[in-house]
Short mmCIF file of C-alpha atoms in Angstrom, two decimals:
data_model
loop_
_atom_site.label_atom_id
_atom_site.label_comp_id
_atom_site.label_asym_id
_atom_site.label_seq_id
_atom_site.Cartn_x
_atom_site.Cartn_y
_atom_site.Cartn_z
CA MET A 1 -50.07 -6.45 11.87
CA SER A 2 -47.60 -4.83 14.88
CA GLY A 3 -48.24 -2.26 17.34
CA ARG A 4 -46.91 1.06 16.42
CA PRO A 5 -44.19 2.28 17.18
CA ALA A 6 -43.95 5.71 18.95
CA VAL A 7 -41.49 6.70 16.72
CA ALA A 8 -40.05 4.55 13.68
CA HIS A 9 -36.10 4.34 13.06
CA VAL A 10 -34.32 3.21 9.39
CA ALA A 11 -31.02 3.25 9.38
CA THR A 12 -29.28 4.95 5.87
CA VAL A 13 -26.20 6.90 5.13
CA ALA A 14 -25.12 10.59 3.95
CA PHE A 15 -22.18 10.51 1.30
CA ASP A 16 -18.88 12.72 2.54
CA GLY A 17 -16.65 11.44 -0.30
CA ILE A 18 -16.14 8.09 -0.65
CA GLU A 19 -17.02 7.77 3.02
CA VAL A 20 -20.47 7.42 4.90
CA ARG A 21 -21.78 8.92 7.90
CA GLU A 22 -24.54 7.56 9.64
CA VAL A 23 -27.79 9.01 9.68
CA ASP A 24 -30.87 7.53 11.63
CA VAL A 25 -34.75 8.02 9.89
CA GLN A 26 -37.21 8.90 12.62
CA VAL A 27 -40.53 8.88 11.35
CA HIS A 28 -43.44 9.93 13.35
CA LEU A 29 -46.86 9.96 13.00
CA GLY A 30 -48.95 12.60 15.25
CA SER A 31 -52.27 14.70 16.05
CA GLY A 32 -52.91 17.62 14.14
CA LEU A 33 -53.64 18.42 10.63
CA ALA A 34 -52.52 16.38 8.01
CA ALA A 35 -49.11 16.65 6.40
CA PHE A 36 -46.27 15.45 5.87
CA ASN A 37 -42.84 17.11 6.29
CA VAL A 38 -38.70 16.36 6.04
CA VAL A 39 -36.81 17.95 8.28
CA GLY A 40 -32.96 17.58 9.28
CA LEU A 41 -31.12 19.54 6.54
CA PRO A 42 -32.60 17.87 3.74
CA ASP A 43 -31.88 18.97 -0.21
CA LYS A 44 -33.86 18.99 -2.65
CA ALA A 45 -34.04 15.89 -3.86
CA VAL A 46 -34.95 14.90 -0.14
CA ALA A 47 -37.35 16.89 -0.22
CA GLU A 48 -39.19 15.85 -3.08
CA SER A 49 -38.70 12.20 -1.71
CA ARG A 50 -42.43 12.18 0.15
CA GLU A 51 -44.56 12.85 -3.67
CA ARG A 52 -42.12 9.90 -4.53
CA VAL A 53 -43.01 8.03 -1.47
CA ARG A 54 -46.61 9.11 -1.65
CA ALA A 55 -46.86 7.78 -5.24
CA ALA A 56 -45.27 4.86 -4.41
CA LEU A 57 -47.48 3.48 -1.75
CA ALA A 58 -50.48 4.19 -3.35
CA ALA A 59 -49.51 2.00 -6.19
CA ILE A 60 -49.42 -1.17 -4.19
CA GLY A 61 -52.71 0.05 -2.70
CA LEU A 62 -51.81 1.98 0.82
CA GLY A 63 -52.44 5.56 1.28
CA LEU A 64 -50.85 7.60 3.95
CA PRO A 65 -52.75 7.98 7.17
CA ALA A 66 -54.81 11.25 8.04
CA GLU A 67 -52.38 12.41 10.61
CA ARG A 68 -49.41 14.38 10.99
CA ILE A 69 -46.23 12.61 9.68
CA THR A 70 -42.76 13.79 10.79
CA VAL A 71 -39.51 12.75 9.26
CA ASN A 72 -36.72 14.18 10.79
CA LEU A 73 -33.00 13.08 9.71
CA ALA A 74 -31.03 12.71 12.30
CA PRO A 75 -27.68 13.83 12.96
CA ALA A 76 -30.11 17.36 12.02
CA ASP A 77 -27.02 19.43 11.50
CA LEU A 78 -25.71 17.27 8.83
CA GLN A 79 -26.83 18.14 5.11
CA LYS A 80 -29.05 15.14 3.77
CA GLU A 81 -27.87 15.17 -0.22
CA GLY A 82 -29.73 12.40 -2.34
CA SER A 83 -32.58 10.37 -3.56
CA HIS A 84 -31.19 7.45 -1.72
CA PHE A 85 -33.04 8.08 1.23
CA ASP A 86 -36.49 7.54 -0.56
CA LEU A 87 -36.62 3.61 0.82
CA PRO A 88 -35.57 4.40 3.86
CA ILE A 89 -38.07 7.07 4.53
CA ALA A 90 -40.76 4.90 3.15
CA LEU A 91 -39.62 1.98 5.44
CA GLY A 92 -40.22 4.37 8.44
CA LEU A 93 -43.10 5.41 7.19
CA LEU A 94 -44.54 1.84 7.13
CA ALA A 95 -43.05 0.66 10.22
CA ALA A 96 -44.83 3.68 11.70
CA MET A 97 -47.92 2.63 10.31
CA GLY A 98 -47.93 -0.71 11.46
CA ALA A 99 -47.66 -2.09 7.95
CA VAL A 100 -44.18 -3.44 8.57
CA GLN A 101 -42.11 -5.46 11.70
CA ILE A 102 -39.36 -2.81 12.77
CA GLU A 103 -37.74 -6.07 13.62
CA ASP A 104 -37.60 -6.49 9.94
CA ILE A 105 -35.92 -3.80 8.90
CA ALA A 106 -33.80 -3.44 12.26
CA GLY A 107 -30.27 -4.54 11.88
CA HIS A 108 -30.08 -3.34 7.86
CA VAL A 109 -28.81 -0.02 6.51
CA VAL A 110 -31.28 1.09 4.04
CA LEU A 111 -30.77 3.32 0.47
CA GLY A 112 -32.73 3.30 -2.98
CA GLU A 113 -34.61 5.33 -5.09
CA LEU A 114 -38.39 4.66 -5.67
CA GLY A 115 -40.30 5.25 -8.29
CA LEU A 116 -43.89 6.47 -8.93
CA ASP A 117 -44.65 2.51 -9.49
CA GLY A 118 -42.98 1.55 -6.21
CA ALA A 119 -40.15 0.32 -8.26
CA LEU A 120 -36.42 0.77 -6.88
CA THR A 121 -33.77 2.48 -9.24
CA GLU A 122 -30.27 2.18 -8.61
CA VAL A 123 -28.37 4.55 -6.94
CA ALA A 124 -24.95 5.89 -6.41
CA GLY A 125 -22.27 4.88 -3.24
CA VAL A 126 -23.59 0.98 -2.50
CA LEU A 127 -20.17 0.04 -2.27
CA SER A 128 -19.30 2.38 0.44
CA ALA A 129 -22.72 2.07 1.85
CA ALA A 130 -22.06 -1.81 1.83
CA MET A 131 -18.49 -2.08 3.31
CA SER A 132 -19.67 0.47 6.24
CA ALA A 133 -22.11 -2.45 6.86
CA VAL A 134 -19.39 -4.84 7.40
CA GLU A 135 -17.37 -3.01 9.68
CA SER A 136 -21.28 -2.02 11.78
CA ARG A 137 -22.32 -6.19 11.18
CA ARG A 138 -25.59 -4.71 9.88
CA GLY A 139 -27.41 -6.19 6.41
CA LEU A 140 -28.32 -4.07 3.58
CA ILE A 141 -31.50 -2.78 1.78
CA CYS A 142 -30.85 -1.60 -2.27
CA PRO A 143 -32.34 -1.43 -5.42
CA ALA A 144 -32.00 -5.27 -7.53
CA GLY A 145 -29.43 -3.15 -9.44
CA ASN A 146 -26.78 -2.28 -6.96
CA GLY A 147 -27.19 -5.66 -5.75
CA PRO A 148 -24.10 -7.36 -7.34
CA GLU A 149 -21.89 -4.01 -6.33
CA ALA A 150 -22.93 -4.32 -3.05
CA ALA A 151 -22.12 -8.18 -2.61
CA TRP A 152 -18.55 -7.01 -3.32
CA ALA A 153 -18.22 -5.68 0.16
CA GLY A 154 -17.63 -9.05 1.49
CA ASP A 155 -19.73 -11.42 4.50
CA LEU A 156 -22.84 -8.97 4.73
CA GLU A 157 -27.10 -10.09 4.28
CA VAL A 158 -28.09 -7.93 1.29
CA LEU A 159 -31.86 -8.21 0.55
CA ALA A 160 -31.67 -6.74 -3.09
CA PRO A 161 -35.85 -6.40 -3.94
CA LYS A 162 -36.79 -4.69 -7.39
CA THR A 163 -39.73 -3.44 -6.29
CA LEU A 164 -41.05 -1.92 -3.11
CA LEU A 165 -44.15 -4.75 -3.01
CA ALA A 166 -41.27 -7.24 -3.43
CA LEU A 167 -39.41 -6.36 -0.51
CA LEU A 168 -42.81 -6.40 1.35
CA ASN A 169 -43.76 -9.69 0.13
CA HIS A 170 -40.49 -11.01 1.72
CA PHE A 171 -40.69 -9.14 4.48
CA ARG A 172 -44.56 -11.17 4.80
CA GLY A 173 -43.27 -14.70 3.81
CA ARG A 174 -44.76 -14.85 0.67
CA GLN A 175 -41.42 -14.65 -1.71
CA VAL A 176 -37.88 -14.82 -0.90
CA LEU A 177 -35.27 -12.87 -2.30
CA ALA A 178 -32.45 -14.73 -3.31
CA PRO A 179 -28.81 -12.91 -2.18
CA PRO A 180 -27.07 -11.04 -5.13
CA GLU A 181 -23.91 -12.23 -6.59
CA PRO A 182 -21.04 -9.98 -7.08
CA GLY A 183 -20.85 -8.42 -10.47
CA GLU A 184 -18.35 -9.82 -12.93
CA ILE A 185 -14.53 -8.69 -13.13
CA ALA A 186 -15.24 -6.39 -15.93
CA PRO A 187 -14.07 -7.55 -19.22
CA GLU A 188 -10.22 -5.73 -20.49
CA ALA A 189 -10.66 -3.97 -23.87
CA ASP A 190 -7.80 -4.44 -26.09
CA ALA A 191 -5.38 -2.73 -25.43
CA LEU A 192 -3.30 -0.09 -28.06
CA ASP A 193 0.12 -1.36 -28.81
CA LEU A 194 3.44 -0.09 -29.60
CA HIS A 195 3.77 -2.51 -32.14
CA ASP A 196 1.90 0.24 -34.27
CA ILE A 197 4.51 2.89 -33.77
CA LYS A 198 7.06 3.85 -35.83
CA GLY A 199 10.50 5.56 -34.59
CA GLN A 200 9.97 7.94 -31.73
CA GLU A 201 12.50 5.87 -29.89
CA THR A 202 13.20 8.49 -27.25
CA ALA A 203 9.36 8.92 -26.08
CA LYS A 204 9.15 5.13 -26.08
CA ARG A 205 11.92 4.63 -24.11
CA ALA A 206 10.23 7.69 -22.00
CA LEU A 207 6.84 6.33 -21.57
CA GLU A 208 7.79 2.83 -20.16
CA ILE A 209 10.04 4.66 -17.68
CA ALA A 210 6.92 6.68 -16.98
CA ALA A 211 5.35 3.51 -16.63
CA ALA A 212 7.61 1.83 -14.43
CA GLY A 213 8.05 4.59 -11.92
CA GLY A 214 4.47 6.37 -12.18
CA HIS A 215 6.05 9.65 -13.18
CA ASN A 216 4.57 12.25 -15.01
CA LEU A 217 5.27 12.85 -18.16
CA LEU A 218 4.86 15.93 -20.95
CA PHE A 219 5.22 14.95 -24.56
CA SER A 220 6.15 18.05 -27.08
CA GLY A 221 5.72 18.28 -30.14
CA PRO A 222 4.50 19.24 -33.90
CA PRO A 223 0.75 18.30 -35.13
CA GLY A 224 0.81 14.77 -36.67
CA ALA A 225 3.89 13.18 -34.67
CA GLY A 226 2.03 10.92 -32.18
CA LYS A 227 2.33 12.37 -29.15
CA SER A 228 -1.78 11.34 -28.45
CA MET A 229 -0.98 7.87 -29.85
CA LEU A 230 1.82 7.45 -27.67
CA ALA A 231 0.02 8.07 -24.50
CA ALA A 232 -2.84 6.00 -25.28
CA ARG A 233 -0.56 2.95 -25.20
CA LEU A 234 0.20 3.60 -21.59
CA PRO A 235 -2.48 1.32 -20.58
CA GLY A 236 -1.34 -1.38 -22.06
CA VAL A 237 2.08 -1.42 -20.70
CA LEU A 238 0.82 -0.70 -16.73
CA PRO A 239 0.09 -3.88 -14.11
CA PRO A 240 -3.50 -4.57 -13.70
CA LEU A 241 -4.92 -3.06 -10.37
CA GLN A 242 -4.31 -5.04 -7.31
CA PRO A 243 -7.81 -6.56 -5.57
CA ALA A 244 -7.26 -4.22 -2.91
CA GLU A 245 -6.65 -0.96 -5.43
CA ALA A 246 -9.64 -2.34 -7.60
CA LEU A 247 -12.05 -1.96 -4.51
CA GLU A 248 -10.65 1.54 -4.16
CA VAL A 249 -10.86 3.00 -7.50
CA SER A 250 -14.78 0.86 -7.52
CA ARG A 251 -16.05 3.18 -4.58
CA ILE A 252 -14.90 6.56 -6.47
CA HIS A 253 -16.87 4.97 -9.66
CA SER A 254 -19.72 4.35 -7.36
CA ALA A 255 -20.06 7.55 -5.61
CA ALA A 256 -19.87 9.08 -8.72
CA GLY A 257 -22.44 6.63 -10.02
CA ALA A 258 -20.36 5.09 -12.78
CA LEU A 259 -20.14 1.87 -11.96
CA GLU A 260 -21.56 -0.16 -13.89
CA ALA A 261 -24.05 -3.21 -13.62
CA GLY A 262 -21.35 -3.91 -10.24
CA ARG A 263 -18.73 -4.84 -12.92
CA ILE A 264 -14.99 -4.29 -10.97
CA PRO A 265 -12.20 -3.44 -13.46
CA ARG A 266 -8.94 -4.32 -13.69
CA ARG A 267 -7.33 -2.10 -15.90
CA ARG A 268 -6.35 0.65 -15.00
CA PRO A 269 -8.43 3.86 -15.15
CA PHE A 270 -7.26 6.23 -18.28
CA ARG A 271 -9.36 9.00 -18.81
CA ASP A 272 -8.66 11.71 -21.14
CA PRO A 273 -11.18 15.16 -20.45
CA HIS A 274 -11.41 17.19 -23.87
CA HIS A 275 -9.79 20.49 -23.31
CA SER A 276 -12.31 22.75 -22.82
CA SER A 277 -13.22 20.91 -19.32
CA SER A 278 -13.83 23.43 -16.45
CA MET A 279 -12.08 23.34 -13.00
CA THR A 280 -14.82 21.89 -11.56
CA ALA A 281 -15.10 18.97 -14.52
CA LEU A 282 -11.31 18.19 -13.62
CA VAL A 283 -10.85 18.78 -9.49
CA GLY A 284 -14.33 17.70 -8.83
CA GLY A 285 -17.24 19.90 -7.18
CA GLY A 286 -20.72 21.46 -8.37
CA GLN A 287 -23.89 21.15 -6.02
CA ARG A 288 -23.55 17.56 -4.22
CA ALA A 289 -19.49 17.51 -4.61
CA ALA A 290 -18.67 15.19 -6.72
CA PRO A 291 -15.25 13.31 -7.65
CA GLY A 292 -13.63 15.12 -11.00
CA GLU A 293 -11.37 13.51 -13.81
CA ILE A 294 -8.24 13.47 -11.04
CA SER A 295 -10.36 10.91 -8.54
CA LEU A 296 -12.00 9.02 -11.39
CA ALA A 297 -8.36 8.44 -12.52
CA HIS A 298 -7.54 7.44 -9.46
CA ARG A 299 -4.64 4.70 -9.13
CA GLY A 300 -4.50 5.03 -13.48
CA VAL A 301 -3.42 8.23 -16.22
CA LEU A 302 -4.95 11.32 -16.63
CA PHE A 303 -4.25 12.29 -20.11
CA LEU A 304 -4.17 15.85 -21.14
CA ASP A 305 -3.54 16.57 -24.98
CA GLU A 306 -3.38 19.81 -25.84
CA LEU A 307 -2.38 20.79 -22.21
CA PRO A 308 -1.86 24.85 -23.03
CA GLU A 309 -5.99 25.20 -24.16
CA PHE A 310 -6.91 24.04 -20.69
CA VAL A 311 -8.16 27.33 -18.57
CA ARG A 312 -5.26 27.97 -16.13
CA PRO A 313 -6.78 28.15 -13.06
CA ALA A 314 -8.31 24.17 -14.12
CA LEU A 315 -4.45 23.11 -14.48
CA GLU A 316 -3.14 24.84 -11.24
CA ALA A 317 -5.56 23.41 -8.82
CA LEU A 318 -4.14 19.91 -10.60
CA ARG A 319 -0.57 20.86 -8.79
CA GLN A 320 -2.15 19.92 -4.49
CA PRO A 321 -3.70 16.78 -5.77
CA LEU A 322 -0.07 15.84 -7.70
CA GLU A 323 1.95 16.40 -4.61
CA VAL A 324 -0.16 14.94 -1.77
CA GLY A 325 -2.56 11.84 -3.85
CA ARG A 326 -5.98 13.96 -3.10
CA VAL A 327 -8.09 16.97 -3.16
CA THR A 328 -10.39 18.65 -0.99
CA ILE A 329 -13.18 20.13 -2.05
CA ALA A 330 -14.23 22.74 0.47
CA ARG A 331 -17.20 23.56 1.36
CA ALA A 332 -19.22 26.61 3.53
CA ASN A 333 -20.21 23.94 5.80
CA ARG A 334 -18.09 20.51 5.50
CA HIS A 335 -14.83 19.64 3.30
CA VAL A 336 -15.39 16.48 1.16
CA VAL A 337 -11.83 14.52 0.35
CA TYR A 338 -11.33 12.05 -2.39
CA PRO A 339 -8.65 10.25 -3.27
CA ALA A 340 -6.40 11.69 -6.41
CA ARG A 341 -3.43 9.81 -6.55
CA PHE A 342 -3.00 9.94 -10.53
CA GLN A 343 -0.34 9.65 -13.25
CA LEU A 344 -0.19 12.82 -15.16
CA VAL A 345 1.02 12.76 -19.03
CA ALA A 346 0.00 15.20 -20.98
CA ALA A 347 0.91 16.68 -24.75
CA MET A 348 1.57 20.40 -26.11
CA ASN A 349 2.81 21.44 -29.58
CA PRO A 350 5.71 23.52 -29.34
CA CYS A 351 3.76 26.59 -30.34
CA ARG A 352 -0.28 27.01 -31.49
CA CYS A 353 0.18 26.95 -34.80
CA GLY A 354 2.45 23.47 -33.82
CA HIS A 355 5.31 24.83 -37.14
CA ILE A 356 7.61 26.81 -35.07
CA ASP A 357 10.66 24.93 -36.19
CA GLU A 358 9.07 24.73 -39.65
CA PRO A 359 9.90 28.68 -41.50
CA ASP A 360 8.17 28.07 -44.15
CA ARG A 361 4.95 26.72 -42.19
CA ALA A 362 5.28 28.62 -39.34
CA CYS A 363 2.75 31.55 -38.65
CA ASN A 364 3.92 35.33 -38.77
CA ARG A 365 4.26 35.87 -34.95
CA ALA A 366 7.09 33.62 -34.30
CA PRO A 367 9.59 33.02 -32.44
CA ARG A 368 7.26 35.00 -30.01
CA CYS A 369 4.62 32.77 -30.44
CA ALA A 370 6.07 29.56 -29.05
CA ALA A 371 6.90 32.16 -25.94
CA ASP A 372 3.53 32.78 -25.64
CA TYR A 373 2.18 29.95 -26.10
CA ARG A 374 4.76 28.49 -23.36
CA ARG A 375 3.83 31.18 -20.86
CA ARG A 376 0.34 29.88 -20.64
CA LEU A 377 2.02 27.13 -18.64
CA SER A 378 3.07 27.95 -14.64
CA GLY A 379 6.39 27.25 -13.96
CA PRO A 380 5.04 25.37 -10.42
CA LEU A 381 3.44 23.41 -12.89
CA LEU A 382 5.52 22.27 -14.96
CA ASP A 383 7.80 21.27 -12.12
CA ARG A 384 5.79 18.55 -11.16
CA PHE A 385 6.55 17.28 -14.48
CA ASP A 386 9.12 14.45 -13.88
CA LEU A 387 9.81 13.69 -18.11
CA PHE A 388 9.96 15.85 -20.02
CA VAL A 389 9.91 14.55 -24.11
CA ASP A 390 10.14 15.90 -27.22
CA VAL A 391 8.57 14.42 -30.11
CA PRO A 392 9.94 15.32 -33.35
CA ARG A 393 8.14 14.83 -36.95
CA VAL A 394 8.18 10.96 -38.11
CA ALA A 395 10.50 10.89 -40.62
CA ALA A 396 9.22 8.99 -44.39
CA ALA A 397 11.93 7.03 -44.25
CA ASP A 398 10.39 5.94 -40.40
CA LEU A 399 7.44 5.35 -42.04
CA ALA A 400 8.18 3.15 -44.66
CA LEU A 401 10.14 0.27 -42.20
CA PRO A 402 7.92 -2.52 -41.17
CA PRO A 403 6.41 -2.34 -37.50
CA PRO A 404 8.35 -2.88 -34.48
CA ALA A 405 9.24 -6.25 -33.25
CA GLU A 406 8.73 -4.81 -30.06
CA SER A 407 5.27 -5.29 -28.45
CA SER A 408 3.63 -3.75 -25.87
CA ARG A 409 3.36 -7.22 -24.39
CA HIS A 410 7.10 -6.86 -23.68
CA VAL A 411 7.68 -3.38 -22.36
CA ALA A 412 4.81 -4.97 -19.87
CA ALA A 413 7.09 -7.02 -18.47
CA ARG A 414 10.26 -5.02 -17.95
CA VAL A 415 7.18 -2.57 -16.16
CA GLU A 416 6.30 -5.53 -13.92
CA GLU A 417 9.91 -6.63 -13.09
CA ALA A 418 10.89 -2.85 -12.26
CA ARG A 419 7.86 -2.55 -9.86
CA GLY A 420 8.65 -5.79 -8.42
CA ARG A 421 11.39 -4.27 -7.46
CA GLN A 422 10.13 -0.95 -5.79
CA THR A 423 7.53 -3.07 -3.87
CA ALA A 424 10.42 -5.52 -2.21
CA ARG A 425 12.18 -2.08 -1.78
CA TYR A 426 9.76 -0.31 0.36
CA GLY A 427 7.48 -3.31 1.44
CA GLU A 428 4.46 -2.02 0.16
CA PRO A 429 2.90 -1.15 -3.54
CA ALA A 430 4.86 2.42 -3.74
CA LEU A 431 6.20 3.33 -6.80
CA ASN A 432 9.73 5.99 -6.88
CA GLY A 433 7.27 8.79 -8.24
CA ASP A 434 4.90 8.85 -4.90
CA ILE A 435 8.26 7.68 -2.45
CA ASP A 436 8.28 10.58 0.00
CA GLY A 437 11.26 12.47 0.86
CA ALA A 438 12.84 10.54 3.79
CA ARG A 439 13.03 7.08 1.88
CA LEU A 440 13.62 8.61 -1.56
CA ALA A 441 16.64 10.06 0.30
CA GLU A 442 18.20 6.17 1.63
CA ALA A 443 16.61 4.89 -1.36
CA ALA A 444 17.95 6.78 -4.46
CA ALA A 445 21.34 8.13 -2.98
CA PRO A 446 23.57 8.13 -5.91
CA ASP A 447 27.08 6.90 -5.97
CA GLU A 448 29.69 9.24 -5.51
CA ALA A 449 29.96 10.00 -9.41
CA GLY A 450 26.50 10.25 -9.73
CA ALA A 451 26.20 12.88 -6.55
CA SER A 452 28.71 14.99 -8.16
CA LEU A 453 27.16 15.12 -11.29
CA LEU A 454 23.68 16.21 -10.01
CA GLN A 455 25.58 18.56 -7.78
CA SER A 456 26.72 20.30 -10.50
CA ALA A 457 23.48 19.94 -12.98
CA THR A 458 21.49 21.27 -10.41
CA GLU A 459 23.87 24.58 -9.84
CA ARG A 460 23.78 25.08 -13.60
CA LEU A 461 20.14 23.78 -14.46
CA ARG A 462 19.16 26.07 -10.97
CA LEU A 463 16.64 22.83 -10.50
CA SER A 464 14.36 23.69 -7.58
CA ALA A 465 14.19 21.20 -4.47
CA ARG A 466 11.45 19.41 -6.10
CA GLY A 467 13.34 19.78 -9.50
CA TYR A 468 16.23 18.12 -7.34
CA HIS A 469 14.11 15.49 -5.61
CA ARG A 470 12.09 14.23 -8.66
CA VAL A 471 15.11 13.57 -11.14
CA LEU A 472 16.33 11.04 -8.06
CA ARG A 473 12.95 9.18 -8.76
CA VAL A 474 13.67 8.94 -12.44
CA ALA A 475 17.05 8.19 -12.08
CA ARG A 476 15.62 5.73 -8.95
CA THR A 477 13.25 4.18 -11.48
CA LEU A 478 16.25 3.64 -14.05
CA ALA A 479 18.16 2.05 -11.78
CA ASP A 480 15.61 -0.66 -11.13
CA MET A 481 15.41 -1.09 -14.47
CA ASP A 482 18.81 -2.21 -14.63
CA ALA A 483 18.68 -4.39 -11.77
CA SER A 484 21.47 -1.94 -10.04
CA ASP A 485 21.04 -1.78 -6.43
CA ARG A 486 22.78 1.49 -6.82
CA VAL A 487 21.96 4.93 -8.50
CA GLY A 488 25.05 5.39 -10.47
CA ARG A 489 26.13 8.34 -12.70
CA LEU A 490 24.22 7.00 -15.85
CA HIS A 491 21.27 6.61 -14.26
CA ILE A 492 21.31 10.23 -13.08
CA ALA A 493 22.54 11.65 -16.60
CA GLU A 494 19.86 10.20 -18.04
CA ALA A 495 17.03 11.35 -15.60
CA LEU A 496 18.84 15.02 -15.47
CA SER A 497 18.26 14.55 -20.20
CA TYR A 498 14.80 13.91 -19.28
CA ARG A 499 14.28 17.53 -17.49
CA GLN A 500 15.90 19.92 -19.99
CA GLY A 501 13.13 21.51 -21.28
CA LEU A 502 11.47 21.61 -17.61
CA ALA A 503 10.85 24.81 -15.86
CA GLY A 504 13.40 25.03 -12.92
#
């Protein structure tokens, strides 16, 4: 036992999106009536830590002293959320009681939830906390379930006990906690293959273009035409995540508590929420400002099937993130920012019944039902799609044909080559669908014939400035697929053909 410090300090963090803010847990034992108070803007989960800490200490044979216990979470004006404050509060209390050497926990960032039996339970956000600890040259103490995740952060000391008692025995030299190994690379599930789709050559061509340049894509066609099948095969033609991208994606999934066993993904995310999803589910938010589907789809694909059936406020909330690659969730006392650079792929029927082109099967509101259904989507939202593709019903003759010879593997090879040209041009892993206006003007300047066609089409189709630049982006991708240094008239013409069904 060491002498009791006047105030015990334990370092932990509060989460601000995927970023972290340092928090100093200060524990003081004073005279007065026995009490246990937690101050410093704790939410309900943090305030309830008093009872979890009390029960966990009792489970290992320690009782709280009959003194006035005050726990301050500094800075006091920063909102503290989550159950990960349990372990730092418990260690601070043990240090204040003299049961733990303050030197043992100094130089570590601590986080973890305590069970009533003293077991340590996994918490969200450990990967971001570990990366912050590396930057500040400190170690990390976290639950055993989070150890493989924390080990991905790099060169830092990680203590990952299963119980509070195991951690205390480590400090006392009675046992040694082995450093955790980094989690496995998540195994890639067998991707669906384009080999399964018969016909729909135009739609498959558009899917390849979207994959090569990171373009937003909207399929429209009757039920059963294969729109969802096509979209579901997009992950199979996308290249795997680069190491830096995988770590970035993993930080978001860690913040959402969805990084299972510390497995780092290689395949790009593919999120397909149901059309009943709320705006909060799509863009993020809620009581703890959690990441939404657009952030969980970061560096990957967000697929919205039955697009007009989503509630309009949720769809309109996608407009800004599609432009800037991030989403800002505003709260009364803070703003939380999550990355959200995703590729939007959507599918819709031409009308509510889906049979507007078949008079014998269409509803009695045709053709007005098609206009009413399309009106559920705003012009500004449609303007953010690069490719609009009509997916007709597959003919019986096509269904009777043998499977096509070209598989997703062949398409993926061409996609990787086209993306490689973009990386070489921009000097970084950047895609034509994401580059800004200045770089686009230099990289996608068409030849004289192409520029003339684009100018006349812009006036005839009344393209917006955004629509004009999106045509250029698609044309630049088409040129990359042709291994052409210059955007030509044919590239502009094909890019315009995919814009005919879009508004403005």
